[in-house]
Amino acid sequence: MPSIKKGAGAVWAPAGFAFALAVHAAPAAAADIRGTVADALGQPLAAAALTLKTPDGQVAGQARSDASGQFAFSGAAPGTYAILANKPGFQTGTAIVNLTAQGAAPVKITLASKEALEISVAAERLNKARSGLSPQTGGSVYRLADQDIQALPEGANTSFNQVLLQAPGVANDSFGQLHVRGDHGNLQYRINGVILPEGISGFGQALDSRFAQRIDLLTGALPAQYGYRTAGVVEIETKTRFDQGGRLDLYGGSRGTVNPSVEYGNTQGNLSYYVTGSFLTNNAGIENPTSSSSPIHDRTEQSKGFGYLSYLIDPTTRLTAMFGTYDGKFQIPNNPGQTATPAYLAGAGVAGFDSSKLDERQRESNRYGILALQSSIGANFDYQVALFTRYTSVRFNPDPVGDLVFNGVASQVFRSSSSTGLQGDGTYRLNDSHTLRMGLFASTENIRSDNSSTVFPVDAGGTVTGAPYTIVDNNAKNGNTLMGLYLQDEWRATDKLTVNYGLRADQMDAFVKAGQLSPRLGLVYKATPETTFHASYARYFTPPPTELVSPRTLALFSGTSNAASNMQNDPVQPERSHYFDLGMSHQLTPAFNVGVDAFYKQVTNLLDEGQFGQALIFSPFNYAQGKIYGIELTASYKTDSFSAYANLARTTSLAKQITSAQFNFSQDELDYIASHWIHTDHDQKYTASAGVAYTWLGTQYSADAIYGSGLRRGFANTEHLPSYVQVNLGANRKFQAGELGTLEGRVAVINVFDRVYELRDGSGVGVGAPQFGPRRGLFLGLSKLF
């Protein structure tokens, strides 16, 4: 693909000017007639043809409903009109509207299907039954619907991790990492109720915001069916159709960004399907290690795809298949002005090396597939059984000379993980007061870790004693297993009090063998129709991630420029914790909600990860003890034309004594942490997010902001980085474009005040190179429904 960097401005500037002109020249509100088209179930209907007629039968305008069922007529004179709506497979619908100089009331047209709606009714019932398999009693839930994502400045082009940053207690980090409630990562992703097995971590976002109909972030002390990764459970309800049509979208702008995408779906008989694909390329694939506006050597190309197919076998049984794919290529950005080690320069036989000319690269792949059978037995038992598989890989290619003279080692690293498993969940409604839930999870994983490193031989004093040579260290760990069972009862003790209690049993056999019985208890008390309290306790068992180093690696590098600072390498253990959560939510008005939530987590073998080698791949380790606590405040307001939210979290994450993978740390750090409680490197005292969206004269204006008081830095994380704020602005509008029909234009400005801020400065426990947040960028988009 030819480079488009120089031409990007020429492509997008006229489009931006035209879009700004369209927004500025928008007709007055008095000339707009707006409304929605829906089926008999209340679900929006896209691609419905609408005709605006005068009392004498003249056509005054034509329009087509979008994916949300919305339509608009502009430029009509005040008067009385009839609106006719038509869509294949549905009867014609009509509505009468009176347009005055002040505008017209919103119109809703319901189209009755010419065919029976049993299929839609059955699918909707099964969707509700699937939701019933995953109760959210006792913990905290933050919901983001498709319209909330569309209301962000970048809309569905917003990366998945940036969408989650709008939730309370979610702290931003480099390389796309997120930290929820003071935990390092520890996030679990579920697609339509099925756990997505974790893989090797990389830079790319394998999940796409486009295919999400709704995203729920669950935190706190959760019910018994949630295990393993529990700092936050991300439940994704996917789109299942696109109402007999699709969407083409072209988005791009600053730093050579081009991001085309397509969505398409339909329902044919008992079969419903939805597919989406996107491609992204830009010159800022990874966070810049300098404060400059344009990174050096930071090109990326990323492609994503997702598909959903659902077949209704009978009114109570559905077979669903889902698949996803991701491929990413990354240049590793360079930090100019770095000084190479003189002894390494001499050993490599070069006079010098310009650090801005380094050529490190990384490639990532991610594939997953899920086959799920959902059904009911009688009126009281619902179940879903799913088979899943996932493959991920990361390949890091060094600069063979540059990395050697700067780091003393040039390592080509390949890591892969292949997982296959089974998940089953069931719900049995015993009576009006008790609902029993049970389930199982089992998976097996094969891991491959290859490392080919060029190093110098050195003596006891660290002096280079010969020419560089290569050490091959290839390891595999196959047959890793993870199994879990749970049983719980949701008891409606009174009309106001619901109690959820249960027990979970987990067993793992990988680099270590371990297991645990974990009780859970959650209470929800609805004091008034407007006020709800919740309290919960959970015992958690968290297996270590799969990016582990084999113990024999250490001995191979003795006497080289890549030798470990010490030879201690105790195995990484699973984390065990007690989690307590207490909160309240209150509905001040039908549109205005507020909430507060406090939490405390007491941990043994606290899991953390760090970047210890030259490759930007993370490796896990344990602290002997940990304690995490904090409080979250949330508020949201939503009407038809205006919405706003604000979140503030205060969190403390402390740990003591490193007890595994000790060879990654200097001895003075190990000694200090052994006798002192320290802040974990991902600890951020204050985290906040806020956003607003307002529709005026047919254009939706939006803004969002994130704030962080700064992640940790310095020796043993004893300091923290400066605080920062990033503000983003956006606007989008639907408009008629002649024969092209309805188009939607979007403009977004990221970091509008061009605030320069540093996420990492290269210091701290397990922290590698410095990384800065994004500089100001202008992005434009144009989409078309078809």
CSV table of C-alpha atoms in Angstrom, one decimal, residues 20-305:
chain,number,residue,atom,x,y,z
A,20,ALA,CA,-18.3,22.5,8.7
A,21,LEU,CA,-20.2,24.5,6.1
A,22,ALA,CA,-23.0,22.0,6.2
A,23,VAL,CA,-23.3,22.3,10.0
A,24,HIS,CA,-23.1,26.1,9.8
A,25,ALA,CA,-25.7,26.3,7.1
A,26,ALA,CA,-28.1,23.9,8.8
A,27,PRO,CA,-31.8,24.9,8.3
A,28,ALA,CA,-33.7,26.4,11.2
A,29,ALA,CA,-35.4,24.0,13.6
A,30,ALA,CA,-38.8,25.3,12.5
A,31,ALA,CA,-38.2,23.6,9.1
A,32,ASP,CA,-37.4,20.1,10.6
A,33,ILE,CA,-39.7,17.2,11.0
A,34,ARG,CA,-38.1,14.3,12.9
A,35,GLY,CA,-39.2,10.9,14.0
A,36,THR,CA,-38.5,7.2,14.3
A,37,VAL,CA,-39.8,4.0,12.6
A,38,ALA,CA,-40.2,0.8,14.7
A,39,ASP,CA,-41.7,-2.6,14.4
A,40,ALA,CA,-44.5,-4.0,16.6
A,41,LEU,CA,-41.9,-5.0,19.2
A,42,GLY,CA,-40.6,-1.5,19.5
A,43,GLN,CA,-37.3,-2.3,17.8
A,44,PRO,CA,-36.0,0.4,15.4
A,45,LEU,CA,-36.4,-0.3,11.6
A,46,ALA,CA,-33.6,0.9,9.3
A,47,ALA,CA,-33.9,1.5,5.6
A,48,ALA,CA,-37.6,2.3,5.7
A,49,ALA,CA,-38.7,4.7,2.9
A,50,LEU,CA,-40.6,7.7,4.1
A,51,THR,CA,-42.6,10.2,1.9
A,52,LEU,CA,-43.8,13.6,3.1
A,53,LYS,CA,-47.1,14.7,1.4
A,54,THR,CA,-49.2,17.8,1.5
A,55,PRO,CA,-53.0,17.8,2.0
A,56,ASP,CA,-53.5,17.9,-1.8
A,57,GLY,CA,-51.3,14.8,-2.3
A,58,GLN,CA,-48.1,16.5,-3.5
A,59,VAL,CA,-44.8,15.0,-2.5
A,60,ALA,CA,-42.9,17.5,-0.3
A,61,GLY,CA,-39.9,15.4,0.6
A,62,GLN,CA,-38.4,11.9,0.9
A,63,ALA,CA,-36.2,10.3,3.5
A,64,ARG,CA,-34.9,6.9,4.7
A,65,SER,CA,-34.6,5.8,8.3
A,66,ASP,CA,-31.1,5.1,9.7
A,67,ALA,CA,-29.8,2.2,11.9
A,68,SER,CA,-31.6,3.7,14.9
A,69,GLY,CA,-34.9,4.0,13.0
A,70,GLN,CA,-34.6,7.8,12.9
A,71,PHE,CA,-35.5,10.0,10.0
A,72,ALA,CA,-35.8,13.7,9.2
A,73,PHE,CA,-37.4,16.1,6.6
A,74,SER,CA,-35.8,19.5,6.3
A,75,GLY,CA,-36.9,22.7,4.5
A,76,ALA,CA,-40.7,22.2,4.7
A,77,ALA,CA,-43.0,25.2,5.1
A,78,PRO,CA,-45.3,25.4,8.1
A,79,GLY,CA,-48.5,23.4,7.6
A,80,THR,CA,-50.1,20.0,8.0
A,81,TYR,CA,-48.5,17.0,6.4
A,82,ALA,CA,-48.9,13.2,6.1
A,83,ILE,CA,-45.9,10.9,6.4
A,84,LEU,CA,-46.1,7.5,4.7
A,85,ALA,CA,-43.6,4.8,5.7
A,86,ASN,CA,-42.8,1.7,3.6
A,87,LYS,CA,-40.5,-1.3,4.1
A,88,PRO,CA,-40.4,-4.7,2.4
A,89,GLY,CA,-42.2,-7.3,4.5
A,90,PHE,CA,-44.2,-4.6,6.5
A,91,GLN,CA,-47.5,-2.9,6.0
A,92,THR,CA,-47.5,0.8,5.1
A,93,GLY,CA,-47.6,3.1,8.1
A,94,THR,CA,-48.8,6.7,8.3
A,95,ALA,CA,-48.7,9.6,10.6
A,96,ILE,CA,-50.1,13.2,10.5
A,97,VAL,CA,-47.9,16.0,11.7
A,98,ASN,CA,-48.5,19.7,12.2
A,99,LEU,CA,-45.4,21.9,11.5
A,100,THR,CA,-45.3,25.4,13.0
A,101,ALA,CA,-42.7,28.1,13.0
A,102,GLN,CA,-41.5,26.6,16.3
A,103,GLY,CA,-41.1,23.1,14.8
A,104,ALA,CA,-43.1,19.9,15.2
A,105,ALA,CA,-43.4,17.2,17.8
A,106,PRO,CA,-41.4,14.1,17.2
A,107,VAL,CA,-43.2,11.4,15.2
A,108,LYS,CA,-43.2,7.7,15.9
A,109,ILE,CA,-44.5,5.3,13.2
A,110,THR,CA,-45.1,1.6,13.9
A,111,LEU,CA,-45.0,-0.8,11.0
A,112,ALA,CA,-46.9,-4.1,11.3
A,113,SER,CA,-45.2,-7.0,9.7
A,114,LYS,CA,-47.0,-8.7,6.9
A,115,GLU,CA,-45.6,-12.0,8.3
A,116,ALA,CA,-45.9,-13.2,11.8
A,117,LEU,CA,-43.4,-11.8,14.3
A,118,GLU,CA,-42.9,-15.1,16.1
A,119,ILE,CA,-39.2,-15.2,15.1
A,120,SER,CA,-38.5,-11.8,16.5
A,121,VAL,CA,-40.5,-12.6,19.6
A,122,ALA,CA,-38.6,-15.8,20.1
A,123,ALA,CA,-35.2,-14.1,19.6
A,124,GLU,CA,-36.1,-11.4,22.1
A,125,ARG,CA,-37.2,-14.0,24.7
A,126,LEU,CA,-34.0,-15.9,24.2
A,127,ASN,CA,-32.0,-12.7,24.6
A,128,LYS,CA,-33.7,-12.0,27.9
A,129,ALA,CA,-33.1,-15.6,29.0
A,130,ARG,CA,-29.4,-15.3,28.2
A,131,SER,CA,-29.2,-12.1,30.3
A,132,GLY,CA,-30.9,-14.0,33.1
A,133,LEU,CA,-28.0,-16.5,33.1
A,134,SER,CA,-25.6,-13.7,34.3
A,135,PRO,CA,-27.1,-11.9,37.3
A,136,GLN,CA,-25.4,-8.7,38.5
A,137,THR,CA,-26.5,-8.8,42.1
A,138,GLY,CA,-24.4,-7.0,44.7
A,139,GLY,CA,-21.6,-5.6,42.5
A,140,SER,CA,-21.5,-2.3,40.5
A,141,VAL,CA,-22.6,-2.1,36.9
A,142,TYR,CA,-21.8,0.7,34.4
A,143,ARG,CA,-23.7,0.4,31.1
A,144,LEU,CA,-22.8,1.9,27.8
A,145,ALA,CA,-25.4,1.4,25.0
A,146,ASP,CA,-24.8,1.7,21.3
A,147,GLN,CA,-26.2,5.3,21.3
A,148,ASP,CA,-23.8,6.2,24.2
A,149,ILE,CA,-20.9,5.1,22.0
A,150,GLN,CA,-22.2,6.9,19.0
A,151,ALA,CA,-22.5,10.1,21.2
A,152,LEU,CA,-18.7,10.1,21.9
A,153,PRO,CA,-16.7,12.5,19.7
A,154,GLU,CA,-15.3,9.7,17.5
A,155,GLY,CA,-18.5,7.6,17.7
A,156,ALA,CA,-18.0,3.9,16.8
A,157,ASN,CA,-14.5,4.8,15.6
A,158,THR,CA,-13.5,5.1,19.3
A,159,SER,CA,-11.1,2.3,20.3
A,160,PHE,CA,-12.5,-0.2,22.7
A,161,ASN,CA,-10.2,0.8,25.6
A,162,GLN,CA,-11.1,4.5,25.1
A,163,VAL,CA,-14.8,3.6,25.4
A,164,LEU,CA,-14.1,1.9,28.8
A,165,LEU,CA,-12.3,5.0,30.0
A,166,GLN,CA,-15.7,6.6,30.3
A,167,ALA,CA,-16.6,4.3,33.2
A,168,PRO,CA,-15.8,5.1,36.8
A,169,GLY,CA,-12.5,3.9,38.3
A,170,VAL,CA,-10.8,3.1,35.0
A,171,ALA,CA,-7.3,4.5,34.8
A,172,ASN,CA,-5.4,4.9,31.5
A,173,ASP,CA,-2.0,3.5,30.9
A,174,SER,CA,0.4,3.1,28.0
A,175,PHE,CA,0.2,0.4,25.3
A,176,GLY,CA,-3.6,0.4,25.5
A,177,GLN,CA,-3.6,-1.0,29.1
A,178,LEU,CA,-6.4,-0.2,31.5
A,179,HIS,CA,-6.5,-0.5,35.3
A,180,VAL,CA,-9.8,-0.9,37.1
A,181,ARG,CA,-10.1,-0.1,40.8
A,182,GLY,CA,-6.3,-0.2,41.4
A,183,ASP,CA,-5.7,-3.6,39.8
A,184,HIS,CA,-3.2,-4.3,37.0
A,185,GLY,CA,-5.3,-5.5,34.1
A,186,ASN,CA,-7.2,-8.4,35.5
A,187,LEU,CA,-10.1,-7.8,33.1
A,188,GLN,CA,-12.3,-10.5,31.8
A,189,TYR,CA,-14.2,-10.1,28.4
A,190,ARG,CA,-17.4,-11.9,27.7
A,191,ILE,CA,-19.3,-11.9,24.4
A,192,ASN,CA,-23.0,-12.7,24.7
A,193,GLY,CA,-22.3,-14.3,28.0
A,194,VAL,CA,-19.4,-16.5,26.9
A,195,ILE,CA,-15.9,-16.0,28.4
A,196,LEU,CA,-13.3,-15.0,25.7
A,197,PRO,CA,-10.1,-16.8,26.7
A,198,GLU,CA,-7.2,-14.5,27.4
A,199,GLY,CA,-4.2,-14.6,25.2
A,200,ILE,CA,-0.7,-13.0,24.8
A,201,SER,CA,-0.9,-9.3,25.5
A,202,GLY,CA,0.1,-6.8,22.8
A,203,PHE,CA,-0.5,-3.3,21.6
A,204,GLY,CA,-3.5,-3.9,19.5
A,205,GLN,CA,-7.2,-3.7,20.4
A,206,ALA,CA,-8.6,-7.1,19.2
A,207,LEU,CA,-12.2,-6.0,20.0
A,208,ASP,CA,-14.1,-3.4,18.0
A,209,SER,CA,-16.6,-0.9,19.4
A,210,ARG,CA,-18.6,-1.2,16.2
A,211,PHE,CA,-20.1,-4.6,16.9
A,212,ALA,CA,-21.2,-3.8,20.5
A,213,GLN,CA,-24.9,-3.2,21.0
A,214,ARG,CA,-24.2,-2.7,24.7
A,215,ILE,CA,-21.2,-2.8,26.9
A,216,ASP,CA,-21.5,-3.5,30.7
A,217,LEU,CA,-18.5,-3.1,33.0
A,218,LEU,CA,-19.1,-5.1,36.2
A,219,THR,CA,-16.9,-4.4,39.2
A,220,GLY,CA,-16.9,-5.1,42.9
A,221,ALA,CA,-17.7,-8.4,44.7
A,222,LEU,CA,-19.5,-10.3,42.0
A,223,PRO,CA,-21.8,-13.4,42.0
A,224,ALA,CA,-20.3,-16.9,41.8
A,225,GLN,CA,-20.4,-17.4,38.0
A,226,TYR,CA,-17.7,-14.7,37.6
A,227,GLY,CA,-14.2,-16.0,38.3
A,228,TYR,CA,-10.6,-15.7,37.2
A,229,ARG,CA,-10.2,-12.1,36.0
A,230,THR,CA,-12.4,-10.1,38.3
A,231,ALA,CA,-11.1,-6.5,38.6
A,232,GLY,CA,-13.6,-5.8,35.9
A,233,VAL,CA,-15.9,-8.0,33.8
A,234,VAL,CA,-16.7,-6.5,30.4
A,235,GLU,CA,-20.0,-8.0,29.2
A,236,ILE,CA,-20.4,-7.3,25.4
A,237,GLU,CA,-23.9,-7.8,23.9
A,238,THR,CA,-23.3,-7.8,20.2
A,239,LYS,CA,-25.3,-6.5,17.4
A,240,THR,CA,-27.3,-9.4,15.8
A,241,ARG,CA,-28.6,-7.9,12.6
A,242,PHE,CA,-28.5,-4.6,10.7
A,243,ASP,CA,-32.1,-4.5,9.6
A,244,GLN,CA,-31.7,-5.7,6.0
A,245,GLY,CA,-28.8,-3.4,5.2
A,246,GLY,CA,-25.5,-2.1,6.3
A,247,ARG,CA,-23.2,0.9,6.7
A,248,LEU,CA,-20.1,2.1,5.0
A,249,ASP,CA,-17.8,4.4,6.9
A,250,LEU,CA,-14.6,6.3,6.1
A,251,TYR,CA,-12.8,8.0,8.9
A,252,GLY,CA,-9.4,9.5,9.1
A,253,GLY,CA,-7.2,12.6,9.6
A,254,SER,CA,-4.1,13.6,11.6
A,255,ARG,CA,-0.9,11.6,11.5
A,256,GLY,CA,-1.9,9.8,8.3
A,257,THR,CA,-4.9,8.1,9.9
A,258,VAL,CA,-7.2,6.2,7.5
A,259,ASN,CA,-9.9,4.0,9.0
A,260,PRO,CA,-12.5,2.5,6.6
A,261,SER,CA,-15.1,0.1,7.9
A,262,VAL,CA,-18.2,-1.8,6.8
A,263,GLU,CA,-21.1,-3.4,8.7
A,264,TYR,CA,-23.8,-5.6,7.2
A,265,GLY,CA,-26.6,-7.8,8.5
A,266,ASN,CA,-30.0,-9.3,7.7
A,267,THR,CA,-32.6,-11.7,8.8
A,268,GLN,CA,-33.8,-14.4,6.4
A,269,GLY,CA,-36.3,-16.8,7.7
A,270,ASN,CA,-34.9,-18.3,10.9
A,271,LEU,CA,-31.3,-17.1,10.2
A,272,SER,CA,-30.0,-13.7,11.4
A,273,TYR,CA,-26.5,-12.5,10.8
A,274,TYR,CA,-24.2,-9.5,11.3
A,275,VAL,CA,-20.7,-9.0,10.1
A,276,THR,CA,-18.3,-6.1,10.3
A,277,GLY,CA,-14.7,-5.4,9.2
A,278,SER,CA,-12.3,-2.5,9.5
A,279,PHE,CA,-8.8,-1.4,8.6
A,280,LEU,CA,-6.7,1.2,10.4
A,281,THR,CA,-3.4,2.7,9.4
A,282,ASN,CA,-1.6,5.7,10.9
A,283,ASN,CA,1.7,7.1,12.0
A,284,ALA,CA,1.0,6.8,15.8
A,285,GLY,CA,0.4,3.2,16.5
A,286,ILE,CA,2.1,3.2,19.9
A,287,GLU,CA,2.5,6.0,22.4
A,288,ASN,CA,5.3,8.4,21.5
A,289,PRO,CA,8.4,8.1,23.8
A,290,THR,CA,8.9,11.9,23.3
A,291,SER,CA,6.7,14.9,23.6
A,292,SER,CA,6.8,15.8,19.9
A,293,SER,CA,3.6,16.0,17.9
A,294,SER,CA,4.8,13.4,15.4
A,295,PRO,CA,6.5,10.1,16.6
A,296,ILE,CA,9.5,8.7,14.8
A,297,HIS,CA,9.1,5.2,13.2
A,298,ASP,CA,5.6,4.6,14.6
A,299,ARG,CA,3.5,3.3,11.6
A,300,THR,CA,0.9,0.7,12.2
A,301,GLU,CA,-1.5,-1.3,10.1
A,302,GLN,CA,-4.4,-3.1,11.8
A,303,SER,CA,-7.3,-5.1,10.4
A,304,LYS,CA,-10.3,-6.5,12.4
A,305,GLY,CA,-13.3,-8.6,11.6
